[in-house]
Amino acid sequence: MPTIYRAPVKKAKSNMKPLSYFAVNPDGVRFETQEAREEVVLFLRQHPIVNVTWIVIAVIMFFAPTILFPFVLSFLPVAGSLPAGYMIVGTVFWYVATFGFILGNFLYWFFNIYIVTNERVVDIDFLYLLYKRFSQAELSKIQDISYASGGILAAVFDYGNVIIETAGEAPNLEFGKVPHPEKVVETIRSLTGLGTK
């Protein structure tokens, strides 16, 4: 008997969480220049392990007023003559600076995103709190895609840099320290029709 009706096959969607750093066919991801027929295939951020350095520094900064400052002040001749108000104001300023350091680094990680759609690749970089750089390359203009992964942490946690070379005036793009770089390269190659190397 001939098939009269066949239900459309839906692609498997991944549930996006606010801190997701690798999502295939994510639900609800949109960006400002996305066209109506354009679908997001990959959503990427840097691997979370790259945040360890600034998190360790933030922990040291957090405990510095209670452990490090009294130790350093004990060796200074003016330590006993400092009014308590100066110590309190200095400590408050220190914690405000620590909070600013944490917030700045988190926002840099959170808002630097890489998106692969069925029509192009997009690199959105927030370099400062108020400065954004938007780079894109159409899939038809991509000439070569490669990845580089080096070091113990990159090997253990499977992250690396994806380099996308484009033709003409389109800028070359680099997705820095993204998780599963080999899968990212394979996905972009399958979308562009470049095949596997």
Tab-separated table of C-alpha atoms in Angstrom:
chain	number	residue	atom	x	y	z
A	1	MET	CA	0.000	0.000	0.000
A	2	PRO	CA	1.446	3.444	-0.871
A	3	THR	CA	2.348	5.885	1.869
A	4	ILE	CA	-0.256	8.633	1.993
A	5	TYR	CA	1.159	10.683	4.838
A	6	ARG	CA	4.562	10.717	6.457
A	7	ALA	CA	5.126	12.817	9.553
A	8	PRO	CA	8.018	15.269	9.266
A	9	VAL	CA	11.204	14.154	10.975
A	10	LYS	CA	12.407	16.682	13.513
A	11	LYS	CA	16.053	17.179	14.310
A	12	ALA	CA	17.094	16.330	17.824
A	13	LYS	CA	17.263	19.567	19.777
A	14	SER	CA	19.530	20.116	22.721
A	15	ASN	CA	18.310	21.886	25.804
A	16	MET	CA	20.226	25.101	26.311
A	17	LYS	CA	21.076	26.049	29.849
A	18	PRO	CA	22.342	29.551	30.665
A	19	LEU	CA	25.943	28.377	31.100
A	20	SER	CA	26.011	25.889	28.208
A	21	TYR	CA	29.276	25.905	26.313
A	22	PHE	CA	28.571	23.281	23.605
A	23	ALA	CA	25.095	22.734	22.170
A	24	VAL	CA	24.029	20.976	18.979
A	25	ASN	CA	20.781	22.254	17.401
A	26	PRO	CA	19.979	24.344	20.492
A	27	ASP	CA	16.444	25.451	21.283
A	28	GLY	CA	15.749	29.157	21.643
A	29	VAL	CA	19.117	30.518	20.496
A	30	ARG	CA	18.774	33.671	18.390
A	31	PHE	CA	21.181	36.449	17.517
A	32	GLU	CA	20.600	39.944	16.204
A	33	THR	CA	21.409	39.398	12.499
A	34	GLN	CA	19.817	35.963	12.198
A	35	GLU	CA	17.614	35.568	9.144
A	36	ALA	CA	14.183	33.931	9.206
A	37	ARG	CA	15.214	30.711	7.450
A	38	GLU	CA	18.513	30.413	9.288
A	39	GLU	CA	18.827	27.666	11.906
A	40	VAL	CA	21.497	27.477	14.591
A	41	VAL	CA	23.395	24.202	14.260
A	42	LEU	CA	26.113	24.733	16.902
A	43	PHE	CA	26.389	27.108	19.851
A	44	LEU	CA	29.838	27.383	21.444
A	45	ARG	CA	31.688	29.189	24.194
A	46	GLN	CA	35.211	28.660	25.450
A	47	HIS	CA	35.628	25.517	27.523
A	48	PRO	CA	34.935	26.273	31.223
A	49	ILE	CA	38.367	24.964	32.237
A	50	VAL	CA	39.910	28.165	30.825
A	51	ASN	CA	38.234	30.030	33.701
A	52	VAL	CA	40.225	28.200	36.382
A	53	THR	CA	43.104	30.713	36.330
A	54	TRP	CA	40.998	33.772	37.083
A	55	ILE	CA	38.857	31.837	39.590
A	56	VAL	CA	41.990	30.884	41.574
A	57	ILE	CA	43.144	34.517	41.479
A	58	ALA	CA	39.675	35.631	42.648
A	59	VAL	CA	39.779	33.197	45.595
A	60	ILE	CA	43.203	34.537	46.600
A	61	MET	CA	41.904	38.103	46.272
A	62	PHE	CA	38.864	37.217	48.391
A	63	PHE	CA	40.948	35.882	51.290
A	64	ALA	CA	43.769	38.446	51.011
A	65	PRO	CA	42.269	41.020	53.445
A	66	THR	CA	41.901	38.462	56.234
A	67	ILE	CA	45.154	36.522	55.781
A	68	LEU	CA	47.639	38.430	53.656
A	69	PHE	CA	47.046	42.035	54.742
A	70	PRO	CA	47.541	41.502	58.503
A	71	PHE	CA	50.717	39.545	57.755
A	72	VAL	CA	52.129	42.312	55.527
A	73	LEU	CA	51.066	45.090	57.923
A	74	SER	CA	52.861	43.403	60.819
A	75	PHE	CA	56.182	44.175	59.092
A	76	LEU	CA	55.393	47.836	58.386
A	77	PRO	CA	56.271	50.502	60.970
A	78	VAL	CA	53.020	52.434	60.373
A	79	ALA	CA	50.792	49.425	61.019
A	80	GLY	CA	49.870	50.448	64.560
A	81	SER	CA	49.187	54.071	63.638
A	82	LEU	CA	46.601	53.369	60.916
A	83	PRO	CA	43.079	54.271	62.057
A	84	ALA	CA	40.508	51.478	61.945
A	85	GLY	CA	38.393	53.515	59.514
A	86	TYR	CA	41.206	53.449	56.954
A	87	MET	CA	41.431	49.686	57.274
A	88	ILE	CA	37.669	49.305	56.766
A	89	VAL	CA	37.565	51.634	53.749
A	90	GLY	CA	40.622	49.919	52.247
A	91	THR	CA	39.014	46.505	52.726
A	92	VAL	CA	35.737	47.667	51.144
A	93	PHE	CA	37.611	49.043	48.115
A	94	TRP	CA	39.539	45.776	47.866
A	95	TYR	CA	36.325	43.725	47.771
A	96	VAL	CA	34.748	46.075	45.211
A	97	ALA	CA	37.830	45.609	43.005
A	98	THR	CA	37.642	41.841	43.548
A	99	PHE	CA	33.976	41.811	42.538
A	100	GLY	CA	34.799	43.881	39.436
A	101	PHE	CA	37.568	41.436	38.514
A	102	ILE	CA	35.209	38.451	38.879
A	103	LEU	CA	32.359	40.137	36.990
A	104	GLY	CA	34.587	41.298	34.130
A	105	ASN	CA	36.134	37.864	33.596
A	106	PHE	CA	32.791	36.071	33.815
A	107	LEU	CA	31.122	38.448	31.349
A	108	TYR	CA	34.055	38.068	28.953
A	109	TRP	CA	33.611	34.267	29.001
A	110	PHE	CA	29.797	34.372	28.923
A	111	PHE	CA	29.356	36.819	26.040
A	112	ASN	CA	32.153	35.639	23.723
A	113	ILE	CA	30.214	33.130	21.679
A	114	TYR	CA	30.605	31.227	18.449
A	115	ILE	CA	27.598	30.192	16.379
A	116	VAL	CA	27.409	27.887	13.372
A	117	THR	CA	24.198	28.100	11.347
A	118	ASN	CA	23.060	26.353	8.199
A	119	GLU	CA	24.223	29.435	6.219
A	120	ARG	CA	27.248	30.932	8.005
A	121	VAL	CA	29.596	30.926	10.966
A	122	VAL	CA	29.441	33.797	13.432
A	123	ASP	CA	31.987	34.996	16.001
A	124	ILE	CA	30.663	37.492	18.563
A	125	ASP	CA	33.334	38.985	20.832
A	126	PHE	CA	32.693	41.357	23.708
A	127	LEU	CA	36.139	42.844	24.200
A	128	TYR	CA	35.109	45.321	26.888
A	129	LEU	CA	31.868	45.884	28.710
A	130	LEU	CA	30.635	48.314	26.058
A	131	TYR	CA	32.489	47.161	22.915
A	132	LYS	CA	31.350	44.295	20.689
A	133	ARG	CA	32.959	42.840	17.557
A	134	PHE	CA	30.784	40.783	15.210
A	135	SER	CA	32.524	38.662	12.545
A	136	GLN	CA	30.874	36.267	10.148
A	137	ALA	CA	31.639	34.169	7.098
A	138	GLU	CA	29.164	32.534	4.759
A	139	LEU	CA	29.564	28.776	4.443
A	140	SER	CA	30.009	29.116	0.670
A	141	LYS	CA	33.118	31.297	1.198
A	142	ILE	CA	34.890	28.910	3.564
A	143	GLN	CA	37.953	27.364	1.914
A	144	ASP	CA	39.564	25.414	4.727
A	145	ILE	CA	38.819	24.430	8.304
A	146	SER	CA	41.347	23.072	10.758
A	147	TYR	CA	41.878	22.829	14.473
A	148	ALA	CA	44.830	22.973	16.825
A	149	SER	CA	44.907	21.475	20.282
A	150	GLY	CA	48.054	21.495	22.380
A	151	GLY	CA	48.998	20.976	25.979
A	152	ILE	CA	48.012	18.635	28.768
A	153	LEU	CA	44.820	20.470	29.756
A	154	ALA	CA	43.639	20.681	26.147
A	155	ALA	CA	44.226	16.950	25.682
A	156	VAL	CA	42.539	15.939	28.943
A	157	PHE	CA	39.526	18.251	28.623
A	158	ASP	CA	39.244	18.033	24.804
A	159	TYR	CA	39.379	21.678	23.772
A	160	GLY	CA	41.273	23.607	21.137
A	161	ASN	CA	41.200	26.353	18.541
A	162	VAL	CA	39.188	26.002	15.334
A	163	ILE	CA	40.629	28.007	12.432
A	164	ILE	CA	38.300	28.885	9.550
A	165	GLU	CA	39.961	30.252	6.403
A	166	THR	CA	37.744	32.148	3.994
A	167	ALA	CA	38.004	33.399	0.415
A	168	GLY	CA	38.108	37.016	-0.652
A	169	GLU	CA	37.447	39.885	1.707
A	170	ALA	CA	35.746	37.793	4.371
A	171	PRO	CA	37.857	37.648	7.532
A	172	ASN	CA	39.429	34.437	8.731
A	173	LEU	CA	37.765	33.324	11.950
A	174	GLU	CA	39.202	31.589	14.976
A	175	PHE	CA	37.058	29.903	17.591
A	176	GLY	CA	39.360	30.010	20.616
A	177	LYS	CA	39.558	27.174	23.149
A	178	VAL	CA	36.222	25.597	22.203
A	179	PRO	CA	35.215	22.128	23.427
A	180	HIS	CA	35.352	19.165	21.040
A	181	PRO	CA	37.188	20.987	18.216
A	182	GLU	CA	37.216	17.881	16.013
A	183	LYS	CA	33.400	17.642	16.153
A	184	VAL	CA	33.119	21.358	15.366
A	185	VAL	CA	35.359	20.961	12.307
A	186	GLU	CA	33.423	17.890	11.127
A	187	THR	CA	30.107	19.725	11.514
A	188	ILE	CA	31.280	22.773	9.549
A	189	ARG	CA	32.823	20.560	6.853
A	190	SER	CA	29.583	18.646	6.443
A	191	LEU	CA	27.653	21.933	6.118
A	192	THR	CA	30.086	23.381	3.569
A	193	GLY	CA	30.486	20.186	1.583
A	194	LEU	CA	34.273	20.256	1.957
A	195	GLY	CA	34.278	16.653	3.157
A	196	THR	CA	36.661	15.208	5.703
A	197	LYS	CA	40.410	15.367	5.476
